[in-house]
PDB file of C-alpha atoms (C1' of nucleotides) in Angstrom:
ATOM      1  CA  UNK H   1       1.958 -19.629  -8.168  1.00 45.00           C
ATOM      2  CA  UNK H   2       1.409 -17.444 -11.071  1.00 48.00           C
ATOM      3  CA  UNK H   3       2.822 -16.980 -13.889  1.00 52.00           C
ATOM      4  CA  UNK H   4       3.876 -14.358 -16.448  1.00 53.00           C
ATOM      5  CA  UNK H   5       2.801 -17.088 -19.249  1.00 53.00           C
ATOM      6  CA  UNK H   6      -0.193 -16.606 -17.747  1.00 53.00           C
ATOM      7  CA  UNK H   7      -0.057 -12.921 -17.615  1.00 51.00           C
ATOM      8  CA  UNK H   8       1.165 -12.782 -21.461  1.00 53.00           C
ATOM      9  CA  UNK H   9      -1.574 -14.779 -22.432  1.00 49.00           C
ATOM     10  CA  UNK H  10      -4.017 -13.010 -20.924  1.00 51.00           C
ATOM     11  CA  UNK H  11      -2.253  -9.741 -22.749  1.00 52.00           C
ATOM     12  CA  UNK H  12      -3.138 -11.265 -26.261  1.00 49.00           C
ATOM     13  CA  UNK H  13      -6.607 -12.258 -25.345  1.00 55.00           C
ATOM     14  CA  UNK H  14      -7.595  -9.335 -23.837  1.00 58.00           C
ATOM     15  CA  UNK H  15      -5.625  -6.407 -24.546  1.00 64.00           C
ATOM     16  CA  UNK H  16      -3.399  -4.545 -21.757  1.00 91.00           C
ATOM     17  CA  UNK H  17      -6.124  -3.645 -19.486  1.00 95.00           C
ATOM     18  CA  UNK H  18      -6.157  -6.449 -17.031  1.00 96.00           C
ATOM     19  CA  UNK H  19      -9.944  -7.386 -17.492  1.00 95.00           C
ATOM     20  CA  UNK H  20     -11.899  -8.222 -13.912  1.00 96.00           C
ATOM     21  CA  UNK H  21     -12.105 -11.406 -14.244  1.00 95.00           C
ATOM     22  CA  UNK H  22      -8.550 -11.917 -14.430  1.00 96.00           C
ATOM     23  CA  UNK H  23      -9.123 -10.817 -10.376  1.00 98.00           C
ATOM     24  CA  UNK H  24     -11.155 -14.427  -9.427  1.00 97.00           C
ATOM     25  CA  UNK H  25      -8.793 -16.274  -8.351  1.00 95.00           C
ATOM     26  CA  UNK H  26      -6.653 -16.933  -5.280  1.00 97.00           C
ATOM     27  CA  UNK H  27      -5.914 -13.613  -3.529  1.00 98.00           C
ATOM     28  CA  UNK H  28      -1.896 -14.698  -2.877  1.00 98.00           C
ATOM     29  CA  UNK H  29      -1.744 -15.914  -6.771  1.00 98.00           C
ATOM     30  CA  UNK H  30      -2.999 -12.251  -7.737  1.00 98.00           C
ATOM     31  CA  UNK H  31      -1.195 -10.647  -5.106  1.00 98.00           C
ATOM     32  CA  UNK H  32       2.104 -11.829  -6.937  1.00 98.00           C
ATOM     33  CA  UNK H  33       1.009 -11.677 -10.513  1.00 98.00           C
ATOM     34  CA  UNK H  34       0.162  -8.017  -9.736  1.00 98.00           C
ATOM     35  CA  UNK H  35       3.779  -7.248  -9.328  1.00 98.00           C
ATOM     36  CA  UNK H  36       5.301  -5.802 -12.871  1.00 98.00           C
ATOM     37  CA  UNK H  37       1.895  -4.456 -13.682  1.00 98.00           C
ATOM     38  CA  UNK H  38       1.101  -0.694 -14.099  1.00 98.00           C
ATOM     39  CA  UNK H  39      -1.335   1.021 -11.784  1.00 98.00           C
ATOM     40  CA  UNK H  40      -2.788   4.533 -13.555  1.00 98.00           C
ATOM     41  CA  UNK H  41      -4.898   7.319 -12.029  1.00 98.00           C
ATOM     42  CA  UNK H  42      -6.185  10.052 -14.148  1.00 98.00           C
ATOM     43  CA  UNK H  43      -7.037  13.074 -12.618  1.00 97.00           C
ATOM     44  CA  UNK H  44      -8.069  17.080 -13.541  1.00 96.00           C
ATOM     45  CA  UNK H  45      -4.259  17.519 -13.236  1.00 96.00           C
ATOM     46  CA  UNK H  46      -3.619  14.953 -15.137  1.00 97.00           C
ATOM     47  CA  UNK H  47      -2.115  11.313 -15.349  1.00 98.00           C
ATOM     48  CA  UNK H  48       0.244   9.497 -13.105  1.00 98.00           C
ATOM     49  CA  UNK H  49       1.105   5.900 -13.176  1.00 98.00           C
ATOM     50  CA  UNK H  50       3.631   3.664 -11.494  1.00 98.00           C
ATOM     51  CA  UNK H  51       5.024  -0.167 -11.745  1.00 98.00           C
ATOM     52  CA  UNK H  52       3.566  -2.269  -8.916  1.00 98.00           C
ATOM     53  CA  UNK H  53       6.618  -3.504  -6.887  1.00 98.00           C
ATOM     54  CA  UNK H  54       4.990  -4.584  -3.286  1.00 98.00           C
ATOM     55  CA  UNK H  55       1.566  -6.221  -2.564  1.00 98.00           C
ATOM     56  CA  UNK H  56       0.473  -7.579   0.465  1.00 98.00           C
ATOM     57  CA  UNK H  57      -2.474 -10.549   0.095  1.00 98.00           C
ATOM     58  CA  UNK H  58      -5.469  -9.651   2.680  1.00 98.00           C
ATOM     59  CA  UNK H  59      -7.727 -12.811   2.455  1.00 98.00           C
ATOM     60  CA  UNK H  60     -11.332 -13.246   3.161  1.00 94.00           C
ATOM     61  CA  UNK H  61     -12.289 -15.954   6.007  1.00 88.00           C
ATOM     62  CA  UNK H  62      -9.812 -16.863   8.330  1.00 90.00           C
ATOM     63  CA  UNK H  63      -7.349 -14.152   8.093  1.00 97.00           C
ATOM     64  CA  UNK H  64      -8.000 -12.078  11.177  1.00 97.00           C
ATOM     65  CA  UNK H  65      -6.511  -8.590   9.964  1.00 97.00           C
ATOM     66  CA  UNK H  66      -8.772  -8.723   7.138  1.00 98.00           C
ATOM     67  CA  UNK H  67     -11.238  -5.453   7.062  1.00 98.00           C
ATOM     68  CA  UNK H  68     -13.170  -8.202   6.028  1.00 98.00           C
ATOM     69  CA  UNK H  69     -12.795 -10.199   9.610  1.00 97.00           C
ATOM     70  CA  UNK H  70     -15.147  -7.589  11.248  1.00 96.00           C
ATOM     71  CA  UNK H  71     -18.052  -8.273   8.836  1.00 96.00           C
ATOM     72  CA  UNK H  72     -19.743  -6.256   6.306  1.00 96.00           C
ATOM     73  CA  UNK H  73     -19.669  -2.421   7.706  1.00 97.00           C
ATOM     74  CA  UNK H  74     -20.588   0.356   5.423  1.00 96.00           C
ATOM     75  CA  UNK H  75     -16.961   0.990   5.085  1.00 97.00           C
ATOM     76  CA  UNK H  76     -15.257  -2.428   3.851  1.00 98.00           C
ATOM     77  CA  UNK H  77     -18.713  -2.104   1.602  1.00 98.00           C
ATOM     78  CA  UNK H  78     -16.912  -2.572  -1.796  1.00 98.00           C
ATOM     79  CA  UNK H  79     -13.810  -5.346  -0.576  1.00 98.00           C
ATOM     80  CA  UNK H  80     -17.371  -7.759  -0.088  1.00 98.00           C
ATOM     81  CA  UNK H  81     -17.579  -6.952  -4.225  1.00 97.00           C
ATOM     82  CA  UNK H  82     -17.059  -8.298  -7.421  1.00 98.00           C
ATOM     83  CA  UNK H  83     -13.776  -8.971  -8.085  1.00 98.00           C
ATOM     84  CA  UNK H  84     -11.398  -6.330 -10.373  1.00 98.00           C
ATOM     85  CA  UNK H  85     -12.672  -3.147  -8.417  1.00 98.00           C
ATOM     86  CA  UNK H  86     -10.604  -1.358  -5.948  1.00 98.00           C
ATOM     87  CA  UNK H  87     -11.257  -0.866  -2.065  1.00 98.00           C
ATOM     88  CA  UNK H  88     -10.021   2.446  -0.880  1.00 98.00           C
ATOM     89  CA  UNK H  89     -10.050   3.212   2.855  1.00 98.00           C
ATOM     90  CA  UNK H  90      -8.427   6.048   4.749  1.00 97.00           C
ATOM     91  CA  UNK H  91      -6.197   4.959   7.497  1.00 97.00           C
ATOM     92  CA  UNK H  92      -5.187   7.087  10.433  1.00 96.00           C
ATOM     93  CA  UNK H  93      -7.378   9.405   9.714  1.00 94.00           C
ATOM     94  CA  UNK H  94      -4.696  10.886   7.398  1.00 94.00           C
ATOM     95  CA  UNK H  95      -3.664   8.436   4.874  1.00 97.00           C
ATOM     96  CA  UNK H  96      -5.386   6.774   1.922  1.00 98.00           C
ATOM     97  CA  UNK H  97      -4.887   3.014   1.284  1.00 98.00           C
ATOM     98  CA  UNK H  98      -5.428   1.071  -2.240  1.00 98.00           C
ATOM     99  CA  UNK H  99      -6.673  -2.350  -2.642  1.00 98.00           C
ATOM    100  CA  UNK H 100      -7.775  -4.391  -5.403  1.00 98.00           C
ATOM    101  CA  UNK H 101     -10.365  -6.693  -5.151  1.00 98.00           C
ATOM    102  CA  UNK H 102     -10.253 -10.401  -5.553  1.00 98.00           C
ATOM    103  CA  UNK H 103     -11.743 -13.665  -5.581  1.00 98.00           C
ATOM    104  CA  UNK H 104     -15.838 -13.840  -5.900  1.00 97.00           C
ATOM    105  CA  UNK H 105     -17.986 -10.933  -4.588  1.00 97.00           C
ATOM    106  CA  UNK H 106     -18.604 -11.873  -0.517  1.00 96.00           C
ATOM    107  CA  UNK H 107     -14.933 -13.444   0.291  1.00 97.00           C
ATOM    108  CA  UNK H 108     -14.071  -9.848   1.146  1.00 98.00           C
ATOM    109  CA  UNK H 109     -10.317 -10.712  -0.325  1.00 98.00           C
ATOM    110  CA  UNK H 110      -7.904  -7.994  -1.450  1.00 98.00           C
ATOM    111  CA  UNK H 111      -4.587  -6.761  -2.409  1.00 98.00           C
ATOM    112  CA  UNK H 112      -3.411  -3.793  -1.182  1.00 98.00           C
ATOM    113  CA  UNK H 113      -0.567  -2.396  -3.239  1.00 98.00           C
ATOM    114  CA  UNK H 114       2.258  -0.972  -1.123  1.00 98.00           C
ATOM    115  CA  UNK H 115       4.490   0.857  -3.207  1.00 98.00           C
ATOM    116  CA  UNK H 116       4.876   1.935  -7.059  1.00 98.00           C
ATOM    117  CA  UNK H 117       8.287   2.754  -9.400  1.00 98.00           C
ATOM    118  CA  UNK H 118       6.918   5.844 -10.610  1.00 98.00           C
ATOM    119  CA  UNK H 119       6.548   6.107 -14.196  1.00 98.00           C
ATOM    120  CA  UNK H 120       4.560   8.748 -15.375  1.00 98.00           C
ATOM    121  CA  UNK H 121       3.356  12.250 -14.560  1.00 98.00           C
ATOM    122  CA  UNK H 122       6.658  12.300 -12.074  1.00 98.00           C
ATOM    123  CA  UNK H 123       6.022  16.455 -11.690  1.00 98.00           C
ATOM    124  CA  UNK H 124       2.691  15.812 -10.513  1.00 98.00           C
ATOM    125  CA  UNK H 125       3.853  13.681  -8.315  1.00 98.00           C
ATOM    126  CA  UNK H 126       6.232  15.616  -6.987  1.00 97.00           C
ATOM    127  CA  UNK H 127       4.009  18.539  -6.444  1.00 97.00           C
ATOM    128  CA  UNK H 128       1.778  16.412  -4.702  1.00 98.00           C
ATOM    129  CA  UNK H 129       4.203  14.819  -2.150  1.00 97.00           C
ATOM    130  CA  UNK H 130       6.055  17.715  -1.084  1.00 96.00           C
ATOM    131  CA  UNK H 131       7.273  16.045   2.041  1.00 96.00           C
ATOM    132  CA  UNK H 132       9.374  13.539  -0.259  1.00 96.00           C
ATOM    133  CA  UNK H 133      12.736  15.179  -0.648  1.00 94.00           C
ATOM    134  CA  UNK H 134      14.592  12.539  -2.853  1.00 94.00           C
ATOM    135  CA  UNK H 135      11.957  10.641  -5.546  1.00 96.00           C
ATOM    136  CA  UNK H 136      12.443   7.449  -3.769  1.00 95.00           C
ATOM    137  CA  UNK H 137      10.271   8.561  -1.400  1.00 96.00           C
ATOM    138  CA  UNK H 138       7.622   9.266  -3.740  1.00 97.00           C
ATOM    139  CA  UNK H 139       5.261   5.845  -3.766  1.00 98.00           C
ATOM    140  CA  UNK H 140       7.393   4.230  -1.445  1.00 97.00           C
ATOM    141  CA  UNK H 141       4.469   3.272   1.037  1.00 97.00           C
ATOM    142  CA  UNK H 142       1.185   2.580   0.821  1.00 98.00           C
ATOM    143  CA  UNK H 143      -0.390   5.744   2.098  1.00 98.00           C
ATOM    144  CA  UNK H 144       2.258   7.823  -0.316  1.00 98.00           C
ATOM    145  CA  UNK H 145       1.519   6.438  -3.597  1.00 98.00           C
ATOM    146  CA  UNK H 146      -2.104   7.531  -2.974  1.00 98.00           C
ATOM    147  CA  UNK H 147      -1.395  10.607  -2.451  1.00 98.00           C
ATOM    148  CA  UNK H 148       1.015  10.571  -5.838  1.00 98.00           C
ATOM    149  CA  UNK H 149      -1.274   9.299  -8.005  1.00 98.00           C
ATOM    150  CA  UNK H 150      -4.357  11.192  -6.606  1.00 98.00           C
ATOM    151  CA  UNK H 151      -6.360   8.324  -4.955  1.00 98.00           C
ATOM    152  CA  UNK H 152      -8.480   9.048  -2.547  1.00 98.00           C
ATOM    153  CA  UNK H 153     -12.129   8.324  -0.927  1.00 98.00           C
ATOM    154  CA  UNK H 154     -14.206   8.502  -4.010  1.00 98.00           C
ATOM    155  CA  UNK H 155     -12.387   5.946  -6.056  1.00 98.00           C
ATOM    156  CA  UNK H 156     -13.527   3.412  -3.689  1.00 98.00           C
ATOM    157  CA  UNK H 157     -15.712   0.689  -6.003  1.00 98.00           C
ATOM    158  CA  UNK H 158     -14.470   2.370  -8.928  1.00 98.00           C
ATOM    159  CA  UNK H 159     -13.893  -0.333 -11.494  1.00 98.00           C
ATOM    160  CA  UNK H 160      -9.769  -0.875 -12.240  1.00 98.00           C
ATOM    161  CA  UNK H 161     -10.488  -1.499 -16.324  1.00 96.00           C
ATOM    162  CA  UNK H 162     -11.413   2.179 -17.283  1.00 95.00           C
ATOM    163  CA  UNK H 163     -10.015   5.567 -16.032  1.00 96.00           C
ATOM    164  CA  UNK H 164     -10.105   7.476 -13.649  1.00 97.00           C
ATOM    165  CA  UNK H 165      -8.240   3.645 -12.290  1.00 98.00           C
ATOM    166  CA  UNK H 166      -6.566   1.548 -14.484  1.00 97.00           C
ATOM    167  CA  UNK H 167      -4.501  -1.298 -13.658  1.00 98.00           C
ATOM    168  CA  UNK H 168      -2.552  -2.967 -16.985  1.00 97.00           C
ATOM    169  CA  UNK H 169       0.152  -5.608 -18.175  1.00 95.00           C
ATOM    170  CA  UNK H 170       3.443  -4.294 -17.649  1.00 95.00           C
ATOM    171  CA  UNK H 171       6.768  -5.743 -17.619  1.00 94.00           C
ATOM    172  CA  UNK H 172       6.497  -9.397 -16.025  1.00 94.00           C
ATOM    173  CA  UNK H 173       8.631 -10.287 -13.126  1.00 98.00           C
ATOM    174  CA  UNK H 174       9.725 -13.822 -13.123  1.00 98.00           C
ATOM    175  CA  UNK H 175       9.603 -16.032  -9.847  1.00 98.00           C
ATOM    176  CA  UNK H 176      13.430 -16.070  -8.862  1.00 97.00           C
ATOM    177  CA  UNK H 177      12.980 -12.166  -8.154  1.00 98.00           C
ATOM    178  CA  UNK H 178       9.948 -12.244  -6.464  1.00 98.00           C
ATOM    179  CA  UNK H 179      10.438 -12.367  -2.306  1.00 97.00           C
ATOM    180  CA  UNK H 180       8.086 -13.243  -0.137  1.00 96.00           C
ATOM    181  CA  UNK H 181       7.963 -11.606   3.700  1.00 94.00           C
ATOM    182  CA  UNK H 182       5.540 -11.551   6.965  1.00 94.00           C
ATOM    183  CA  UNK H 183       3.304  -8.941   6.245  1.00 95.00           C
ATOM    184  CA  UNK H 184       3.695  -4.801   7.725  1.00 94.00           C
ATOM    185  CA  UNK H 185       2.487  -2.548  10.295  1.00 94.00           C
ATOM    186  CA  UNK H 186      -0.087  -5.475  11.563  1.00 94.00           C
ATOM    187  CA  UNK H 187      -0.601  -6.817  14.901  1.00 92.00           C
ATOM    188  CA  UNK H 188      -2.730 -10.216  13.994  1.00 94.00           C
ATOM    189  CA  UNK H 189      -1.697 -12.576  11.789  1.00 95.00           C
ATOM    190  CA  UNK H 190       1.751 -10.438  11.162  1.00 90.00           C
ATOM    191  CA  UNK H 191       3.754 -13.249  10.862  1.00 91.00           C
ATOM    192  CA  UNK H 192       1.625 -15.038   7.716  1.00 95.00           C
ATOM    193  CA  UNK H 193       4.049 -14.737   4.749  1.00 96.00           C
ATOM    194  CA  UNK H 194       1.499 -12.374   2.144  1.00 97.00           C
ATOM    195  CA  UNK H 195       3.719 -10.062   1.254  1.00 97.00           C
ATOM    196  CA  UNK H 196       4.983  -9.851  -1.924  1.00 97.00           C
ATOM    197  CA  UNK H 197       7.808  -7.508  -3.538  1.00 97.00           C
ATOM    198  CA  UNK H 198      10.731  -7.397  -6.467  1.00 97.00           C
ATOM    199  CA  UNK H 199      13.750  -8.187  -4.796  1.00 95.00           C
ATOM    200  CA  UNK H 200      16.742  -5.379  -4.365  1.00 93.00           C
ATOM    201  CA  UNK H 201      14.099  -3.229  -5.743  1.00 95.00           C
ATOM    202  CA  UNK H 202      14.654   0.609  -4.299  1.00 93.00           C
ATOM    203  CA  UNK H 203      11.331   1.495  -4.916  1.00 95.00           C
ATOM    204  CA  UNK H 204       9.586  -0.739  -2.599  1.00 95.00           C
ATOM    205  CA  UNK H 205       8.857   0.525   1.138  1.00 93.00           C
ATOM    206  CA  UNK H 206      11.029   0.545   3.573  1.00 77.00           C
ATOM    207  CA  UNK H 207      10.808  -1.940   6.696  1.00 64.00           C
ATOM    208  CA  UNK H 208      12.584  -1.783   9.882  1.00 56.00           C
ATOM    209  CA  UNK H 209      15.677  -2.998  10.205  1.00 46.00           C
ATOM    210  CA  UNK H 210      15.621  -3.317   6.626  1.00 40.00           C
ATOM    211  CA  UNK H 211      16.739  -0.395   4.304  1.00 37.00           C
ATOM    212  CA  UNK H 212      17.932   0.035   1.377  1.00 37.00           C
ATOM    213  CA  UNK H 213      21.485  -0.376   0.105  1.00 33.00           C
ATOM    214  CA  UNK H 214      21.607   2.020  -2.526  1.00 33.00           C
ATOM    215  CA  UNK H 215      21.191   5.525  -2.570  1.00 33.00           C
ATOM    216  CA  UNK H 216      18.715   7.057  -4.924  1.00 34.00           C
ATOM    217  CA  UNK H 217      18.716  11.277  -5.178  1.00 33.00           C
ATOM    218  CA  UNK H 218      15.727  12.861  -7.077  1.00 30.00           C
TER     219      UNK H 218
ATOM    220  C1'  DC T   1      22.088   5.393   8.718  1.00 69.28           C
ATOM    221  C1'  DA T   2      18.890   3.425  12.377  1.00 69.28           C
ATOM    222  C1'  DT T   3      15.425   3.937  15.763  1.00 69.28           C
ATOM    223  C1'  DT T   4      11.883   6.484  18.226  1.00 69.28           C
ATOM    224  C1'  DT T   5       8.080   9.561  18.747  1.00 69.28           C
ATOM    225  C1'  DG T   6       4.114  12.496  17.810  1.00 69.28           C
ATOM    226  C1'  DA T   7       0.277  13.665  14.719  1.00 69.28           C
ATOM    227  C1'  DT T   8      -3.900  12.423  12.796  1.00 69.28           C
ATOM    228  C1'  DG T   9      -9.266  11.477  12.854  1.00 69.28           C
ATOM    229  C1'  DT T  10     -12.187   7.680  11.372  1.00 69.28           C
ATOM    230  C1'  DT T  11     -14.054   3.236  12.577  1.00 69.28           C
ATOM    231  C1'  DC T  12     -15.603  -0.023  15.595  1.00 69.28           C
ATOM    232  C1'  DT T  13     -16.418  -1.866  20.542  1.00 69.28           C
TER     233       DT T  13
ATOM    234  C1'  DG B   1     -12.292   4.773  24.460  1.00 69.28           C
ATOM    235  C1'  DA B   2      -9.128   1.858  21.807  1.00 69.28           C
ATOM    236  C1'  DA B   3      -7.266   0.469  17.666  1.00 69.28           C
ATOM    237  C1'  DC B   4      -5.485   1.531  13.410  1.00 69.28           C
ATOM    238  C1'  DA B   5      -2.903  -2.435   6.438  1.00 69.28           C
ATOM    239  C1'  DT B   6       0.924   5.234   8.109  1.00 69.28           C
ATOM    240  C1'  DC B   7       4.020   9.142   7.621  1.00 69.28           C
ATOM    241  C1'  DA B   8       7.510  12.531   8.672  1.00 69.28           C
ATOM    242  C1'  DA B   9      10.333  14.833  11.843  1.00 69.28           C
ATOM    243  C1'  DA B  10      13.496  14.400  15.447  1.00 69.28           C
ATOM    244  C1'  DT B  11      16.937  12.008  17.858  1.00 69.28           C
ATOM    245  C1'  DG B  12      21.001   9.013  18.546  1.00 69.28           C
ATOM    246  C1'  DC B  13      24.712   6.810  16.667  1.00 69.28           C
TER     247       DC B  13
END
DNA sequence: CATTTGATGTTCT
DNA sequence: GAACATCAAATGC
C-alpha cells in the first residue's frame, strides 16, 4: 500500500498540488493515499476546503458497481479519462457525488470521496447545508460535502490541479490508523473491502449499526 | 441513540 | 419501469 514517504516525496518534487500523474496508479493504492489530503472548491462565494477522511476505491473491469461496468454512456463520459480529473454525477436525482479519477484514461477507475473534516470557509458551509444542525453533519457523506463545498454538475472533467478543484498534500495518515471496510449503500460487490477511512475519526460518515462514540456540537 | 421510511428525478433497460 | 456510490425527518427505544 501507499505510503506517506511517498506522498512527502512527491510534496518536494512537485509542490502541494497533487500533480495528475500522481493519479496512475492502482485505484485502492490512491484511494488510501488520498486520505490526509485537502480537497478545495472555489466558488463566487468563495473558498471551502476539507481533509479527506473516507474514500471508497470504484475500479475499472471486473468490479460490477463500477459506473464504469455499464460501458461508456455520455454520463460516466469523464471516469473513462485521463487520470487526476474528477467525475461528478448526481445521484438520486438530488444529490451530487465526487470522484477522482485514476489509473490510465479507458479503465474507467475512481475514488469517490465520502466525507471531509471541514477546514475552511466553515460559514459557507454552514449556510449551504442548512439541514446540518451540529457541524458534524456538515461533509459527513458523500452527497453533503458536495453540497458544502459547492460541487456540482459542471465540475465534472474539471482538472483537480487548478481551481475551481484542487486536491493537495495535507497532513499524512500513517497505516496503523487507516481502516479498511466493505464498501456503502451498494448492492453488487458490497462486500469487496474498498473502503477506506481514519479510524475513530468523527468526521467520517456514519454507517449502520455503526455510530459514533463521541459527541460533536457545532 | 438506533432503525425505518419517504422524497427525489436522472439514467439505463 | 426499475435501479440508484443519498439524505433528513420521523419513529421507537
Amino acid at each position: 500500500m501507499t505510503t506517506d514517504a511517498a506522498l512527502t516525496a512527491r510534496r518536494s518534487r512537485f509542490g502541494a498540488v497533487l500533480p495528475a500523474v500522481w493519479y496512475d496508479r492502482d485505484t485502492r493504492v490512491v484511494a488510501r493515499a488520498l486520505l490526509g489530503t485537502v480537497l478545495e472548491c472555489r466558488t463566487e462565494e468563495g473558498v471551502a476546503s476539507g481533509r479527506i477522511v473516507e474514500t471508497e476505491a470504484y475500479l475499472g473491469g471486473d468490479d460490477p458497481a463500477c459506473h464504469a461496468a455499464v460501458g461508456l454512456t455520455e454520463r460516466n463520459r469523464h471516469l473513462h479519462g485521463p487520470p487526476g480529473i474528477a467525475y461528478v454525477y448526481r445521484i438520486y436525482g438530488a444529490h451530487w457525488c465526487f470522484n477522482a479519477v485514476t489509473e490510465p484514461a479507458g479503465k474507467g477507475s475512481a475514488v469517490l470521496v465520502r466525507a471531509l473534516e471541514p477546514l475552511v470557509g466553515i460559514e459557507i458551509m454552514r449556510r449551504r447545508r442548512p439541514a446540518a444542525r451540529r457541524d458534524i453533519d456538515l461533509t459527513s457523506g458523500p452527497g453533503k460535502l458536495c453540497a458544502a463545498l459547492g460541487i456540482v454538475g459542471a465540475h465534472d472533467g474539471l482538472p483537480l490541479q487548478r481551481p475551481p478543484l484542487v486536491i493537495r498534500a495535507g497532513t499524512p495518515v500513517p497505516d496503523d490508523a487507516v481502516e479498511v471496510t466493505p464498501r456503502i449503500g451498494i448492492t453488487r460487490a458490497a462486500e469487496w473491502p474498498l473502503r477506506f477511512l481514519v479510524r475513530d475519526n468523527p468526521w467520517v460518515s456514519r454507517t449502520p449499526g455503526h455510530f459514533f462514540r463521541r459527541r460533536f456540537e457545532g
